[in-house]
């Protein structure tokens, strides 16, 4: 089964960068990324890509126009492809059965229906979006019921493990590639066809093949384990603050045990991003659906702890500022859910800012990559009224403008530039006492104290 032409449905954070890397590494394969969002497609075809990722511009430039194309002509792109990645969004369902937990599969289903409609001959369909276990069955059923008699399909699962901000490095040099397929001669051949694409630049021993359900489940479980580590260290951050311990020292001490390992132990104001919460809730829903309430409850706690971490941070701010932030200017540094991305989905900053606005604070928000419109839209989506956004939210163009006249400065994203802030200048600009609440432990507690700030750094006991 030789693959000459690939189509990817969905030009989002996953589809765009992943296809750019495949096109760059496989010049003999034509790769077309198709999305109905014309604005997004135009941006992929422009000099300002819709996704900010270090190094991505160069990867796109190496292949675009040669064998990498972005289009809104979805039907034509699907019809021409030997292999189709489905990389459409799978948000948490906000209505009806499973609301707030189950994945909303309407985009996956409509993609499958479209593929069925326009396909002739044989095609390999690859689930890239994170989806609940057994979605491949649903896709297969839709394809079988809606396609012409001469169309045949193999369905594979190939979850993406890239993290935003490091997408290019993760795609170039992944820990592993996971491909799940049916254990039939046809399924094996389809798996081999996809393996041979990745094998163009990834050592074979890092390409893992499994059955379909193991592959689908592994993606949810990987994200659940990663998020669990963060909730675990965040739970300890509260204990460190109470006891006088330092969470970074504890993390180093436990991380040197090779069974625990040093990564993903950075205490924070909470994890965000489009995957962790969504995937855990998905896992919880799966467990409930399969009659495993104890397992569901166990994983639900990871999300509960994360919510608590955000709300206790806000409480700390309000209590410290003499129990009121009413009309007080608070400089907020960072709005993205992590550094080196313009993505704000589920960013802890959204919830911290919402709760401070509920207390009638005035926010001066600075983020180096997130647009003012995105910040205002995110706040509106979590219920902050347009009037309050107009009167109490200012978007600053640099950290010093945000800090000018502020009662407090709050860091919510670990952007590198915050580590080298001119703290004496910030101190001079702020009202006194000058309070700092460092939700990412990016500032030096000792320096802050020496300069006269009243500081609180997450996980650092006084
Ligand atoms: C995650 C997974 O890492 C990736 O494998 C999967 O494909 C998608 O979901 P992503 O959400 O892009 O990737 O970023 P990640 O680096 O995992 O960070 C998620 C959140 O956890 C961020 O808000 C980050 O700031 C936070 N985090 C991460 C911590 O608070 N502490 C840590 O030690 C690590
Ligand atoms: P992810 O982070 O998983 O990449 P995004 O929400 O960033 O998710 O991107 C998903 C993209 O998929 C969106 O740009 C959306 O317009 C697109 N999309 C949804 N349904 C379809 C479809 N049937 N065909 C093509 N693109 C689709």
XYZ file of N, CA, C and O in Angstrom, residues 37-216:
720
model
N -12.679 26.550 7.871
C -12.448 27.890 8.404
C -11.485 28.641 7.481
O -10.265 28.475 7.546
N -12.086 29.490 6.601
C -11.290 30.138 5.547
C -10.234 31.070 6.136
O -9.117 31.177 5.617
N -10.590 31.713 7.247
C -9.648 32.648 7.878
C -8.383 31.894 8.342
O -7.263 32.355 8.160
N -8.612 30.715 8.916
C -7.498 29.902 9.394
C -6.624 29.431 8.228
O -5.403 29.471 8.290
N -7.304 28.984 7.180
C -6.569 28.499 6.002
C -5.755 29.637 5.395
O -4.574 29.468 5.055
N -6.363 30.816 5.289
C -5.633 31.982 4.746
C -4.395 32.264 5.591
O -3.333 32.580 5.072
N -4.565 32.165 6.913
C -3.424 32.445 7.796
C -2.304 31.418 7.568
O -1.125 31.775 7.537
N -2.677 30.145 7.383
C -1.642 29.125 7.113
C -0.915 29.416 5.796
O 0.232 29.035 5.614
N -1.632 30.088 4.875
C -1.005 30.407 3.587
C -0.278 31.742 3.610
O 0.250 32.172 2.589
N -0.277 32.417 4.780
C 0.335 33.749 4.863
C 1.660 33.674 5.621
O 2.123 32.594 6.008
N 2.238 34.856 5.860
C 3.500 34.903 6.625
C 3.255 34.845 8.125
O 4.172 34.617 8.906
N 2.007 35.105 8.541
C 1.702 35.053 9.978
C 0.816 33.834 10.226
O -0.401 33.874 10.045
N 1.441 32.730 10.646
C 0.698 31.480 10.828
C -0.301 31.630 11.982
O -0.065 32.410 12.914
N -1.409 30.872 11.959
C -2.414 31.018 13.014
C -1.967 30.427 14.347
O -2.600 30.645 15.370
N -0.900 29.642 14.306
C -0.404 28.986 15.516
C 0.994 29.511 15.775
O 1.828 29.489 14.873
N 1.252 29.983 16.987
C 2.618 30.395 17.300
C 3.355 29.210 17.913
O 2.983 28.715 18.961
N 4.380 28.749 17.254
C 5.217 27.659 17.762
C 6.659 27.965 17.365
O 6.924 28.155 16.164
N 7.575 27.994 18.305
C 8.968 28.234 17.935
C 9.429 27.228 16.871
O 9.223 26.024 17.020
N 10.008 27.739 15.788
C 10.564 26.872 14.739
C 9.565 26.446 13.672
O 9.943 25.864 12.652
N 8.279 26.732 13.878
C 7.276 26.237 12.925
C 7.353 26.965 11.579
O 7.163 26.353 10.523
N 7.635 28.254 11.607
C 7.703 29.027 10.352
C 8.650 28.356 9.365
O 8.336 28.208 8.185
N 9.815 27.940 9.860
C 10.827 27.366 8.974
C 10.355 26.025 8.405
O 10.579 25.729 7.226
N 9.693 25.216 9.237
C 9.213 23.909 8.751
C 8.162 24.127 7.659
O 8.194 23.488 6.598
N 7.233 25.042 7.908
C 6.183 25.318 6.913
C 6.825 25.855 5.633
O 6.509 25.405 4.519
N 7.768 26.787 5.792
C 8.400 27.396 4.614
C 9.143 26.349 3.784
O 9.206 26.453 2.558
N 9.653 25.305 4.432
C 10.436 24.306 3.699
C 9.560 23.473 2.755
O 10.068 22.846 1.828
N 8.272 23.435 2.991
C 7.425 22.524 2.200
C 6.223 23.194 1.527
O 5.691 22.657 0.545
N 5.800 24.341 2.057
C 4.568 24.944 1.524
C 4.739 25.302 0.053
O 5.748 25.877 -0.331
N 3.742 24.960 -0.755
C 3.807 25.238 -2.186
C 4.507 24.117 -2.941
O 4.302 23.944 -4.141
N 5.362 23.341 -2.248
C 6.034 22.205 -2.880
C 5.139 20.969 -2.709
O 4.526 20.503 -3.654
N 5.014 20.486 -1.498
C 4.143 19.328 -1.252
C 3.273 19.532 -0.015
O 2.742 18.584 0.537
N 3.169 20.783 0.440
C 2.294 21.105 1.581
C 1.321 22.190 1.141
O 1.746 23.257 0.687
N 0.029 21.899 1.270
C -0.982 22.837 0.788
C -2.061 23.002 1.856
O -2.398 22.047 2.554
N -2.580 24.207 1.971
C -3.687 24.476 2.892
C -4.866 24.947 2.054
O -4.721 25.839 1.212
N -6.038 24.350 2.284
C -7.169 24.642 1.405
C -8.506 24.562 2.147
O -8.610 23.894 3.182
N -9.513 25.218 1.571
C -10.887 25.033 2.069
C -11.652 24.051 1.168
O -12.817 23.749 1.428
N -10.994 23.582 0.112
C -11.641 22.633 -0.820
C -11.587 21.241 -0.212
O -10.805 20.378 -0.645
N -12.414 21.030 0.802
C -12.311 19.799 1.592
C -12.628 18.555 0.756
O -11.891 17.562 0.776
N -13.691 18.630 -0.011
C -14.134 17.430 -0.755
C -13.076 16.985 -1.763
O -12.769 15.801 -1.862
N -12.526 17.943 -2.473
C -11.511 17.595 -3.478
C -10.276 17.008 -2.802
O -9.686 16.033 -3.288
N -9.901 17.589 -1.662
C -8.701 17.103 -0.970
C -8.904 15.674 -0.486
O -8.018 14.826 -0.607
N -10.092 15.387 0.054
C -10.376 14.024 0.539
C -10.398 13.045 -0.631
O -9.804 11.959 -0.575
N -11.064 13.453 -1.706
C -11.201 12.552 -2.864
C -9.837 12.160 -3.415
O -9.627 11.022 -3.843
N -8.881 13.089 -3.381
C -7.573 12.827 -4.001
C -6.628 12.030 -3.101
O -5.580 11.578 -3.561
N -6.990 11.851 -1.814
C -6.012 11.310 -0.861
C -6.050 9.785 -0.754
O -7.112 9.164 -0.862
N -4.868 9.188 -0.507
C -4.800 7.751 -0.182
C -5.010 7.554 1.314
O -5.465 6.504 1.761
N -4.606 8.551 2.082
C -4.668 8.433 3.549
C -5.192 9.751 4.101
O -4.755 10.823 3.681
N -6.147 9.674 5.029
C -6.774 10.889 5.564
C -6.627 10.925 7.081
O -7.095 10.017 7.787
N -5.967 11.950 7.573
C -5.917 12.166 9.020
C -7.162 12.948 9.423
O -7.504 13.947 8.789
N -7.821 12.515 10.494
C -8.951 13.278 11.028
C -8.432 14.006 12.262
O -8.133 13.383 13.288
N -8.265 15.310 12.131
C -7.674 16.099 13.207
C -8.569 17.287 13.543
O -8.121 18.411 13.647
N -9.856 16.986 13.656
C -10.840 18.029 13.962
C -10.968 18.134 15.488
O -10.513 17.244 16.207
N -11.566 19.201 15.968
C -11.673 19.384 17.422
C -12.617 18.361 18.063
O -13.564 17.886 17.420
N -12.332 18.000 19.314
C -13.243 17.130 20.079
C -13.449 17.760 21.458
O -12.915 17.269 22.452
N -14.198 18.876 21.497
C -14.376 19.568 22.780
C -15.212 18.742 23.762
O -15.854 17.769 23.359
N -15.197 19.145 25.020
C -16.069 18.485 25.991
C -17.508 18.879 25.676
O -17.807 20.036 25.385
N -18.385 17.895 25.734
C -19.790 18.143 25.412
C -20.399 19.113 26.417
O -20.203 18.953 27.621
N -21.120 20.118 25.911
C -21.649 21.127 26.838
C -23.151 20.987 27.025
O -23.787 21.810 27.654
N -23.749 19.938 26.464
C -25.208 19.801 26.515
C -25.583 18.330 26.622
O -24.779 17.451 26.271
N -26.777 18.067 27.117
C -27.373 16.728 27.062
C -26.610 15.649 27.828
O -25.910 15.930 28.805
N -26.703 14.429 27.339
C -26.102 13.276 28.023
C -24.585 13.429 28.068
O -23.960 13.687 27.044
N -24.022 13.294 29.257
C -22.554 13.389 29.381
C -22.045 14.820 29.367
O -20.835 15.040 29.261
N -22.945 15.805 29.472
C -22.516 17.215 29.436
C -21.429 17.467 30.478
O -21.519 16.982 31.604
N -20.411 18.198 30.083
C -19.336 18.540 31.012
C -18.289 17.457 31.167
O -17.289 17.649 31.844
N -18.483 16.295 30.556
C -17.508 15.204 30.696
C -17.216 14.507 29.370
O -16.065 14.360 28.983
N -18.277 14.080 28.690
C -18.066 13.298 27.464
C -17.500 14.178 26.349
O -17.658 15.389 26.361
N -16.840 13.542 25.378
C -16.341 14.286 24.227
C -17.487 14.522 23.247
O -18.341 13.656 23.046
N -17.489 15.703 22.670
C -18.477 16.028 21.651
C -17.907 15.567 20.310
O -16.937 16.138 19.811
N -18.522 14.540 19.768
C -17.939 13.916 18.570
C -18.589 14.377 17.272
O -18.411 13.760 16.222
N -19.310 15.519 17.335
C -20.039 15.873 16.111
C -19.109 16.203 14.951
O -19.417 15.938 13.798
N -17.925 16.781 15.252
C -17.019 17.129 14.140
C -16.392 15.866 13.546
O -16.185 15.774 12.344
N -16.098 14.905 14.418
C -15.543 13.637 13.937
C -16.583 12.931 13.066
O -16.284 12.445 11.974
N -17.820 12.925 13.547
C -18.861 12.239 12.777
C -19.076 12.910 11.426
O -19.180 12.244 10.396
N -19.124 14.252 11.405
C -19.385 14.890 10.115
C -18.198 14.700 9.179
O -18.372 14.573 7.962
N -16.982 14.624 9.739
C -15.815 14.338 8.891
C -15.962 12.945 8.279
O -15.723 12.741 7.082
N -16.402 11.973 9.090
C -16.555 10.601 8.585
C -17.624 10.543 7.488
O -17.453 9.866 6.466
N -18.699 11.288 7.691
C -19.768 11.277 6.682
C -19.279 11.881 5.369
O -19.584 11.391 4.280
N -18.509 12.946 5.492
C -17.977 13.583 4.284
C -17.016 12.644 3.543
O -17.060 12.509 2.317
N -16.170 11.971 4.307
C -15.218 11.034 3.689
C -15.996 9.945 2.935
O -15.678 9.608 1.790
N -17.033 9.425 3.590
C -17.830 8.358 2.966
C -18.432 8.840 1.651
O -18.419 8.123 0.640
N -18.935 10.061 1.658
C -19.621 10.598 0.487
C -18.723 10.740 -0.745
O -19.152 10.470 -1.852
N -17.494 11.183 -0.522
C -16.676 11.536 -1.695
C -15.643 10.471 -2.066
O -14.882 10.671 -3.002
N -15.612 9.350 -1.312
C -14.531 8.385 -1.544
C -14.869 7.329 -2.594
O -15.996 6.845 -2.679
N -13.840 6.992 -3.367
C -13.901 5.838 -4.275
C -12.605 5.081 -4.067
O -11.597 5.679 -3.704
N -12.609 3.775 -4.309
C -11.380 2.998 -4.127
C -11.062 2.823 -2.648
O -11.935 2.952 -1.787
N -9.771 2.562 -2.352
C -9.396 2.269 -0.972
C -8.733 3.468 -0.294
O -7.881 4.121 -0.881
N -9.119 3.728 0.954
C -8.490 4.805 1.714
C -8.211 4.363 3.145
O -8.963 3.573 3.713
N -7.135 4.927 3.703
C -6.826 4.683 5.120
C -7.270 5.927 5.894
O -6.888 7.051 5.547
N -8.072 5.714 6.922
C -8.547 6.829 7.745
C -7.817 6.749 9.085
O -7.827 5.698 9.743
N -7.210 7.852 9.489
C -6.394 7.844 10.703
C -6.973 8.835 11.714
O -7.061 10.032 11.440
N -7.359 8.333 12.872
C -7.833 9.228 13.940
C -6.618 9.893 14.573
O -5.782 9.217 15.166
N -6.544 11.200 14.470
C -5.466 11.958 15.104
C -6.037 12.676 16.340
O -5.365 12.824 17.353
N -7.284 13.145 16.208
C -7.925 13.832 17.338
C -7.984 12.876 18.515
O -8.099 11.663 18.336
N -7.921 13.433 19.731
C -8.104 12.586 20.914
C -9.583 12.257 21.029
O -10.417 13.145 21.062
N -9.875 10.972 21.104
C -11.278 10.571 21.088
C -11.496 9.462 22.113
O -10.554 8.807 22.534
N -12.736 9.256 22.526
C -12.992 8.181 23.485
C -12.722 6.824 22.852
O -12.811 6.673 21.636
N -12.426 5.858 23.708
C -12.187 4.504 23.225
C -13.422 4.000 22.483
O -14.546 4.257 22.914
N -13.178 3.321 21.393
C -14.203 2.709 20.541
C -14.760 3.674 19.499
O -15.692 3.338 18.781
N -14.188 4.876 19.382
C -14.672 5.781 18.342
C -14.401 5.212 16.957
O -15.172 5.448 16.020
N -13.311 4.448 16.828
C -13.009 3.863 15.518
C -14.181 3.017 15.020
O -14.471 2.988 13.824
N -14.867 2.337 15.959
C -16.032 1.532 15.549
C -17.102 2.419 14.945
O -17.725 2.067 13.941
N -17.318 3.580 15.594
C -18.351 4.499 15.105
C -17.969 5.008 13.718
O -18.812 5.059 12.808
N -16.702 5.354 13.552
C -16.257 5.857 12.244
C -16.458 4.772 11.181
O -16.974 5.030 10.092
N -16.092 3.545 11.542
C -16.233 2.451 10.570
C -17.690 2.237 10.187
O -18.019 2.017 9.014
N -18.563 2.323 11.180
C -19.988 2.102 10.903
C -20.519 3.192 9.969
O -21.273 2.907 9.028
N -20.106 4.435 10.220
C -20.579 5.542 9.371
C -20.042 5.378 7.948
O -20.763 5.564 6.961
N -18.780 5.012 7.839
C -18.177 4.844 6.513
C -18.894 3.727 5.745
O -19.250 3.877 4.575
N -19.132 2.608 6.454
C -19.749 1.458 5.782
C -21.165 1.784 5.317
O -21.588 1.370 4.233
N -21.902 2.553 6.113
C -23.313 2.796 5.809
C -23.514 3.875 4.749
O -24.595 3.985 4.180
N -22.491 4.682 4.496
C -22.710 5.846 3.648
C -21.849 5.924 2.398
O -21.929 6.891 1.649
N -21.008 4.918 2.180
C -20.099 5.039 1.033
C -20.596 4.220 -0.140
O -21.433 3.328 0.010
N -20.048 4.524 -1.310
C -20.417 3.762 -2.505
C -19.805 2.360 -2.390
O -18.864 2.140 -1.634
N -20.355 1.436 -3.199
C -19.979 0.027 -2.989
C -18.502 -0.248 -3.289
O -17.911 -1.151 -2.730
N -17.882 0.574 -4.173
C -16.480 0.241 -4.489
C -15.488 0.916 -3.542
O -14.277 0.723 -3.679
N -16.004 1.693 -2.566
C -15.084 2.336 -1.613
C -14.803 1.391 -0.448
O -15.711 0.765 0.091
N -13.527 1.274 -0.071
C -13.171 0.462 1.104
C -12.250 1.278 2.008
O -11.543 2.174 1.530
N -12.277 0.945 3.306
C -11.531 1.752 4.270
C -10.839 0.877 5.308
O -11.375 -0.162 5.704
N -9.682 1.333 5.755
C -9.098 0.836 6.991
C -9.059 2.015 7.945
O -8.728 3.134 7.536
N -9.397 1.760 9.224
C -9.384 2.843 10.213
C -8.258 2.586 11.209
O -8.166 1.495 11.789
N -7.392 3.582 11.378
C -6.274 3.469 12.327
C -6.403 4.543 13.398
O -7.042 5.576 13.190
N -5.764 4.282 14.532
C -5.663 5.303 15.577
C -4.188 5.686 15.687
O -3.316 4.829 15.766
N -3.924 6.988 15.645
C -2.528 7.457 15.705
C -2.513 8.755 16.521
O -2.376 9.842 15.989
N -2.684 8.622 17.861
C -2.798 9.837 18.673
C -1.524 10.674 18.637
O -0.431 10.139 18.464
N -1.717 11.973 18.793
C -0.590 12.901 18.767
C -0.201 13.246 20.195
O -1.047 13.591 21.000
N 1.100 13.151 20.491
C 1.561 13.430 21.850
C 2.324 14.746 21.950
O 2.920 15.033 22.994
N 2.320 15.543 20.879
C 3.112 16.783 20.943
C 2.550 17.710 22.012
O 1.355 17.698 22.296
N 3.443 18.496 22.612
C 2.998 19.520 23.554
C 3.172 20.871 22.878
O 4.117 21.074 22.104
N 2.255 21.793 23.149
C 2.360 23.116 22.541
C 3.571 23.850 23.097
O 3.950 23.661 24.252
N 4.134 24.675 22.250
C 5.341 25.407 22.662
C 6.608 24.641 22.308
O 7.650 25.233 22.078
N 6.497 23.297 22.270
C 7.641 22.471 21.863
C 7.227 21.535 20.728
O 7.837 20.488 20.526
N 6.197 21.943 19.985
C 5.614 21.047 18.977
C 6.641 20.611 17.942
O 6.688 19.431 17.573
N 7.461 21.555 17.483
C 8.386 21.210 16.398
C 9.407 20.178 16.877
O 9.634 19.151 16.221
N 9.978 20.417 18.062
C 10.943 19.456 18.611
C 10.262 18.116 18.882
O 10.836 17.046 18.618
N 9.042 18.142 19.398
C 8.319 16.893 19.702
C 8.015 16.105 18.426
O 8.043 14.871 18.429
N 7.695 16.821 17.340
C 7.379 16.138 16.081
C 8.645 15.604 15.421
O 8.648 14.542 14.814
N 9.708 16.368 15.556
C 10.977 15.988 14.933
C 11.582 14.770 15.644
O 12.129 13.876 15.030
N 11.439 14.758 16.965
C 12.136 13.750 17.757
C 11.214 13.224 18.866
O 11.465 13.418 20.044
N 10.132 12.539 18.482
C 9.147 12.117 19.500
C 9.663 10.953 20.362
O 10.479 10.160 19.896
N 9.187 10.875 21.603
C 9.520 9.721 22.454
C 9.039 8.441 21.787
O 9.694 7.419 21.823
N 7.834 8.514 21.232
C 7.284 7.364 20.521
C 6.169 7.841 19.595
O 5.574 8.891 19.787
N 5.947 6.988 18.564
C 4.785 7.148 17.693
C 3.922 5.935 17.981
O 4.429 4.809 18.046
N 2.629 6.161 18.181
C 1.737 5.059 18.510
C 0.731 4.871 17.377
O 0.076 5.841 16.974
N 0.654 3.668 16.863
C -0.293 3.394 15.779
C -1.109 2.151 16.148
O -0.553 1.076 16.377
N -2.409 2.311 16.213
C -3.291 1.182 16.517
C -4.074 0.800 15.281
O -4.532 1.674 14.535
N -4.210 -0.494 15.065
C -4.975 -0.936 13.902
C -5.651 -2.257 14.171
O -5.421 -2.893 15.207
N -6.483 -2.670 13.239
C -7.169 -3.956 13.381
C -6.208 -5.093 13.073
O -5.379 -4.985 12.158
N -6.366 -6.169 13.827
C -5.454 -7.303 13.651
C -5.950 -8.216 12.525
O -6.281 -9.385 12.737
N -6.054 -7.636 11.336
C -6.463 -8.390 10.140
C -5.391 -8.132 9.078
O -4.611 -7.183 9.229
N -5.331 -8.924 8.026
C -4.311 -8.654 6.992
C -4.430 -7.219 6.462
O -3.429 -6.524 6.299
N -5.660 -6.767 6.197
C -5.855 -5.385 5.708
C -5.394 -4.368 6.735
O -4.712 -3.388 6.414
N -5.780 -4.607 7.992
C -5.392 -3.692 9.076
C -3.882 -3.634 9.211
O -3.297 -2.546 9.338
N -3.229 -4.788 9.156
C -1.764 -4.813 9.278
C -1.100 -4.048 8.141
O -0.122 -3.326 8.347
N -1.642 -4.194 6.930
C -1.052 -3.501 5.776
C -1.210 -1.983 5.944
O -0.301 -1.209 5.634
N -2.366 -1.561 6.459
C -2.599 -0.124 6.667
C -1.635 0.408 7.728
O -1.043 1.484 7.566
N -1.463 -0.361 8.807
C -0.525 0.051 9.858
C 0.878 0.205 9.259
O 1.562 1.204 9.471
N 1.274 -0.781 8.463
C 2.619 -0.724 7.846
C 2.770 0.501 6.954
O 3.836 1.129 6.894
N 1.697 0.851 6.235
C 1.769 2.021 5.341
C 2.026 3.289 6.152
O 2.835 4.141 5.768
N 1.362 3.392 7.304
C 1.561 4.588 8.135
C 2.925 4.548 8.823
O 3.612 5.575 8.928
N 3.322 3.345 9.257
C 4.659 3.198 9.861
C 5.718 3.703 8.879
O 6.641 4.439 9.239
N 5.559 3.355 7.607
C 6.615 3.699 6.640
C 6.716 5.214 6.440
O 7.780 5.713 6.087
N 5.635 5.935 6.678
C 5.718 7.410 6.590
C 6.578 7.929 7.738
O 7.544 8.672 7.537
N 6.251 7.533 8.965
C 7.005 8.042 10.121
C 8.461 7.557 10.097
O 9.362 8.235 10.572
N 8.657 6.345 9.515
C 10.011 5.776 9.498
C 10.957 6.588 8.615
O 12.165 6.369 8.631
N 10.419 7.549 7.861
C 11.288 8.425 7.063
C 12.233 9.215 7.955
O 13.290 9.631 7.529
N 11.806 9.484 9.226
C 12.707 10.251 10.098
C 12.738 9.765 11.549
O 13.509 10.269 12.357
N 11.938 8.755 11.869
C 11.898 8.288 13.266
C 12.371 6.828 13.317
O 11.891 6.006 12.529
N 13.315 6.497 14.230
C 13.797 5.118 14.310
C 12.641 4.134 14.533
O 11.725 4.417 15.318
N 12.718 2.997 13.837
C 11.625 2.013 13.882
C 11.282 1.573 15.300
O 10.120 1.328 15.620
N 12.318 1.452 16.159
C 12.034 0.945 17.508
C 11.201 1.921 18.338
O 10.662 1.559 19.373
N 11.089 3.174 17.865
C 10.235 4.117 18.596
C 8.822 4.180 18.007
O 8.003 4.988 18.426
N 8.560 3.368 17.004
C 7.207 3.344 16.420
C 6.504 2.094 16.947
O 6.863 0.970 16.611
N 5.539 2.346 17.805
C 4.875 1.258 18.530
C 3.551 0.948 17.844
O 2.779 1.865 17.562
N 3.291 -0.334 17.580
C 1.990 -0.674 16.989
C 1.203 -1.542 17.980
O 1.762 -2.422 18.637
N -0.079 -1.247 18.091
C -0.949 -1.944 19.057
C -2.308 -2.186 18.413
O -2.535 -1.764 17.274
N -3.212 -2.781 19.182
C -4.562 -2.861 18.651
C -5.246 -1.493 18.801
O -4.742 -0.605 19.492
N -6.358 -1.330 18.107
C -7.012 -0.014 18.033
C -7.353 0.559 19.401
O -7.108 1.729 19.691
N -7.902 -0.313 20.266
C -8.436 0.209 21.533
C -7.301 0.599 22.481
O -7.406 1.587 23.203
N -6.197 -0.161 22.446
C -5.057 0.211 23.294
C -4.535 1.574 22.879
O -4.176 2.404 23.716
N -4.477 1.808 21.577
C -3.954 3.081 21.093
C -4.873 4.229 21.520
O -4.411 5.237 22.061
N -6.168 4.076 21.305
C -7.106 5.134 21.684
C -7.017 5.414 23.185
O -6.984 6.569 23.619
